[in-house]
Amino acid sequence: MKTSITVQNLKCGGCANTISTNLSSIQNISDVEVVIDESTVTFSSTSPEEAQMVKEKLKSLGYPSIDDSNSLTSKAKSFVSCATGKLSK
Protein backbone atom coordinates (compact mmCIF):
# COMPACT_ATOMS: atom_id res chain seq x y z
CA MET A 1 0.00 0.00 0.00
CA LYS A 2 1.52 3.32 -1.12
CA THR A 3 0.87 6.31 1.16
CA SER A 4 1.84 9.96 0.84
CA ILE A 5 1.80 12.42 3.74
CA THR A 6 2.32 16.17 3.44
CA VAL A 7 4.33 17.34 6.44
CA GLN A 8 5.27 20.62 8.10
CA ASN A 9 8.76 21.93 8.91
CA LEU A 10 10.52 20.07 6.06
CA LYS A 11 13.30 22.45 5.02
CA CYS A 12 16.35 20.70 3.60
CA GLY A 13 18.32 17.57 2.81
CA GLY A 14 19.19 17.12 6.48
CA CYS A 15 15.49 16.90 7.31
CA ALA A 16 14.94 14.48 4.43
CA ASN A 17 17.85 12.30 5.55
CA THR A 18 16.52 12.11 9.12
CA ILE A 19 13.04 11.19 7.89
CA SER A 20 14.29 8.55 5.44
CA THR A 21 16.62 6.95 7.99
CA ASN A 22 14.02 6.79 10.75
CA LEU A 23 11.14 5.56 8.59
CA SER A 24 13.25 2.92 6.83
CA SER A 25 14.00 1.37 10.22
CA ILE A 26 10.29 0.64 10.84
CA GLN A 27 9.33 -2.94 10.04
CA ASN A 28 7.23 -3.34 6.85
CA ILE A 29 7.93 0.25 5.72
CA SER A 30 9.81 0.51 2.43
CA ASP A 31 10.35 2.73 -0.63
CA VAL A 32 10.60 5.88 1.49
CA GLU A 33 10.81 9.00 -0.68
CA VAL A 34 11.00 12.56 0.63
CA VAL A 35 10.30 15.46 -1.75
CA ILE A 36 11.49 18.64 -0.07
CA ASP A 37 9.91 21.11 -2.53
CA GLU A 38 6.47 19.56 -1.99
CA SER A 39 6.95 18.70 1.72
CA THR A 40 5.78 15.15 1.02
CA VAL A 41 6.84 11.82 2.43
CA THR A 42 5.80 8.79 0.39
CA PHE A 43 6.28 5.18 1.47
CA SER A 44 4.96 1.65 1.06
CA SER A 45 3.44 -0.31 3.93
CA THR A 46 1.41 -3.47 4.34
CA SER A 47 -1.43 -2.08 6.48
CA PRO A 48 -3.22 1.14 7.49
CA GLU A 49 -1.93 0.64 11.05
CA GLU A 50 1.67 0.84 9.80
CA ALA A 51 0.84 4.02 7.89
CA GLN A 52 -0.50 5.50 11.13
CA MET A 53 2.74 4.46 12.89
CA VAL A 54 4.68 6.42 10.26
CA LYS A 55 2.49 9.48 10.82
CA GLU A 56 3.15 9.27 14.58
CA LYS A 57 6.90 8.80 14.01
CA LEU A 58 6.99 11.86 11.75
CA LYS A 59 5.23 13.87 14.44
CA SER A 60 7.69 12.69 17.11
CA LEU A 61 10.58 13.80 14.88
CA GLY A 62 9.08 17.29 14.52
CA TYR A 63 7.43 16.83 11.12
CA PRO A 64 3.68 16.65 11.85
CA SER A 65 1.29 16.16 8.95
CA ILE A 66 -0.51 19.25 7.69
CA ASP A 67 -3.68 18.16 9.49
CA ASP A 68 -1.88 18.10 12.89
CA SER A 69 -1.00 21.17 14.93
CA ASN A 70 2.48 22.60 14.44
CA SER A 71 3.43 23.56 17.96
CA LEU A 72 6.59 25.31 19.06
CA THR A 73 7.76 21.93 20.36
CA SER A 74 7.34 20.37 16.90
CA LYS A 75 9.28 23.20 15.32
CA ALA A 76 12.09 22.81 17.85
CA LYS A 77 12.21 19.04 17.29
CA SER A 78 12.44 19.58 13.54
CA PHE A 79 15.49 21.82 13.97
CA VAL A 80 17.22 19.13 16.05
CA SER A 81 16.22 16.42 13.52
CA CYS A 82 17.47 18.62 10.69
CA ALA A 83 20.86 19.13 12.34
CA THR A 84 21.15 15.42 13.11
CA GLY A 85 20.33 14.58 9.51
CA LYS A 86 22.98 16.96 8.22
CA LEU A 87 25.62 15.45 10.49
CA SER A 88 24.84 11.87 9.53
CA LYS A 89 25.05 12.41 5.75
PDB file of C-alpha atoms in Angstrom:
ATOM      1  CA  MET A   1       0.000   0.000   0.000  1.00  0.00           C
ATOM      2  CA  LYS A   2       1.523   3.324  -1.119  1.00  0.00           C
ATOM      3  CA  THR A   3       0.875   6.314   1.160  1.00  0.00           C
ATOM      4  CA  SER A   4       1.841   9.964   0.838  1.00  0.00           C
ATOM      5  CA  ILE A   5       1.798  12.419   3.739  1.00  0.00           C
ATOM      6  CA  THR A   6       2.321  16.165   3.441  1.00  0.00           C
ATOM      7  CA  VAL A   7       4.327  17.344   6.440  1.00  0.00           C
ATOM      8  CA  GLN A   8       5.272  20.618   8.101  1.00  0.00           C
ATOM      9  CA  ASN A   9       8.764  21.933   8.914  1.00  0.00           C
ATOM     10  CA  LEU A  10      10.520  20.074   6.059  1.00  0.00           C
ATOM     11  CA  LYS A  11      13.300  22.447   5.024  1.00  0.00           C
ATOM     12  CA  CYS A  12      16.349  20.696   3.602  1.00  0.00           C
ATOM     13  CA  GLY A  13      18.315  17.574   2.810  1.00  0.00           C
ATOM     14  CA  GLY A  14      19.190  17.120   6.480  1.00  0.00           C
ATOM     15  CA  CYS A  15      15.487  16.898   7.307  1.00  0.00           C
ATOM     16  CA  ALA A  16      14.937  14.476   4.426  1.00  0.00           C
ATOM     17  CA  ASN A  17      17.854  12.304   5.555  1.00  0.00           C
ATOM     18  CA  THR A  18      16.520  12.107   9.125  1.00  0.00           C
ATOM     19  CA  ILE A  19      13.042  11.189   7.891  1.00  0.00           C
ATOM     20  CA  SER A  20      14.295   8.551   5.442  1.00  0.00           C
ATOM     21  CA  THR A  21      16.616   6.951   7.988  1.00  0.00           C
ATOM     22  CA  ASN A  22      14.017   6.791  10.752  1.00  0.00           C
ATOM     23  CA  LEU A  23      11.144   5.561   8.589  1.00  0.00           C
ATOM     24  CA  SER A  24      13.247   2.923   6.834  1.00  0.00           C
ATOM     25  CA  SER A  25      13.996   1.367  10.220  1.00  0.00           C
ATOM     26  CA  ILE A  26      10.287   0.637  10.842  1.00  0.00           C
ATOM     27  CA  GLN A  27       9.326  -2.940  10.042  1.00  0.00           C
ATOM     28  CA  ASN A  28       7.233  -3.341   6.846  1.00  0.00           C
ATOM     29  CA  ILE A  29       7.929   0.249   5.716  1.00  0.00           C
ATOM     30  CA  SER A  30       9.806   0.514   2.426  1.00  0.00           C
ATOM     31  CA  ASP A  31      10.350   2.728  -0.625  1.00  0.00           C
ATOM     32  CA  VAL A  32      10.601   5.883   1.492  1.00  0.00           C
ATOM     33  CA  GLU A  33      10.814   9.001  -0.676  1.00  0.00           C
ATOM     34  CA  VAL A  34      11.004  12.563   0.625  1.00  0.00           C
ATOM     35  CA  VAL A  35      10.297  15.464  -1.750  1.00  0.00           C
ATOM     36  CA  ILE A  36      11.489  18.643  -0.068  1.00  0.00           C
ATOM     37  CA  ASP A  37       9.912  21.105  -2.527  1.00  0.00           C
ATOM     38  CA  GLU A  38       6.475  19.559  -1.995  1.00  0.00           C
ATOM     39  CA  SER A  39       6.949  18.702   1.720  1.00  0.00           C
ATOM     40  CA  THR A  40       5.778  15.153   1.023  1.00  0.00           C
ATOM     41  CA  VAL A  41       6.843  11.816   2.426  1.00  0.00           C
ATOM     42  CA  THR A  42       5.804   8.787   0.389  1.00  0.00           C
ATOM     43  CA  PHE A  43       6.284   5.176   1.470  1.00  0.00           C
ATOM     44  CA  SER A  44       4.965   1.652   1.065  1.00  0.00           C
ATOM     45  CA  SER A  45       3.444  -0.313   3.933  1.00  0.00           C
ATOM     46  CA  THR A  46       1.411  -3.474   4.344  1.00  0.00           C
ATOM     47  CA  SER A  47      -1.431  -2.079   6.476  1.00  0.00           C
ATOM     48  CA  PRO A  48      -3.219   1.138   7.487  1.00  0.00           C
ATOM     49  CA  GLU A  49      -1.926   0.642  11.047  1.00  0.00           C
ATOM     50  CA  GLU A  50       1.667   0.840   9.803  1.00  0.00           C
ATOM     51  CA  ALA A  51       0.844   4.020   7.886  1.00  0.00           C
ATOM     52  CA  GLN A  52      -0.504   5.496  11.133  1.00  0.00           C
ATOM     53  CA  MET A  53       2.738   4.457  12.887  1.00  0.00           C
ATOM     54  CA  VAL A  54       4.676   6.420  10.265  1.00  0.00           C
ATOM     55  CA  LYS A  55       2.494   9.476  10.825  1.00  0.00           C
ATOM     56  CA  GLU A  56       3.147   9.265  14.581  1.00  0.00           C
ATOM     57  CA  LYS A  57       6.897   8.801  14.007  1.00  0.00           C
ATOM     58  CA  LEU A  58       6.986  11.862  11.751  1.00  0.00           C
ATOM     59  CA  LYS A  59       5.228  13.871  14.445  1.00  0.00           C
ATOM     60  CA  SER A  60       7.690  12.686  17.111  1.00  0.00           C
ATOM     61  CA  LEU A  61      10.578  13.797  14.881  1.00  0.00           C
ATOM     62  CA  GLY A  62       9.079  17.287  14.516  1.00  0.00           C
ATOM     63  CA  TYR A  63       7.427  16.828  11.118  1.00  0.00           C
ATOM     64  CA  PRO A  64       3.682  16.655  11.848  1.00  0.00           C
ATOM     65  CA  SER A  65       1.291  16.159   8.953  1.00  0.00           C
ATOM     66  CA  ILE A  66      -0.506  19.255   7.692  1.00  0.00           C
ATOM     67  CA  ASP A  67      -3.684  18.161   9.490  1.00  0.00           C
ATOM     68  CA  ASP A  68      -1.877  18.104  12.886  1.00  0.00           C
ATOM     69  CA  SER A  69      -1.003  21.173  14.926  1.00  0.00           C
ATOM     70  CA  ASN A  70       2.476  22.597  14.437  1.00  0.00           C
ATOM     71  CA  SER A  71       3.432  23.563  17.962  1.00  0.00           C
ATOM     72  CA  LEU A  72       6.590  25.307  19.062  1.00  0.00           C
ATOM     73  CA  THR A  73       7.764  21.931  20.359  1.00  0.00           C
ATOM     74  CA  SER A  74       7.341  20.368  16.896  1.00  0.00           C
ATOM     75  CA  LYS A  75       9.277  23.203  15.316  1.00  0.00           C
ATOM     76  CA  ALA A  76      12.095  22.805  17.847  1.00  0.00           C
ATOM     77  CA  LYS A  77      12.207  19.036  17.294  1.00  0.00           C
ATOM     78  CA  SER A  78      12.443  19.575  13.541  1.00  0.00           C
ATOM     79  CA  PHE A  79      15.489  21.821  13.973  1.00  0.00           C
ATOM     80  CA  VAL A  80      17.223  19.133  16.046  1.00  0.00           C
ATOM     81  CA  SER A  81      16.224  16.422  13.524  1.00  0.00           C
ATOM     82  CA  CYS A  82      17.473  18.622  10.686  1.00  0.00           C
ATOM     83  CA  ALA A  83      20.857  19.132  12.342  1.00  0.00           C
ATOM     84  CA  THR A  84      21.147  15.420  13.112  1.00  0.00           C
ATOM     85  CA  GLY A  85      20.326  14.576   9.514  1.00  0.00           C
ATOM     86  CA  LYS A  86      22.975  16.959   8.222  1.00  0.00           C
ATOM     87  CA  LEU A  87      25.620  15.451  10.493  1.00  0.00           C
ATOM     88  CA  SER A  88      24.839  11.871   9.530  1.00  0.00           C
ATOM     89  CA  LYS A  89      25.049  12.414   5.754  1.00  0.00           C
TER      90      LYS A  89
END
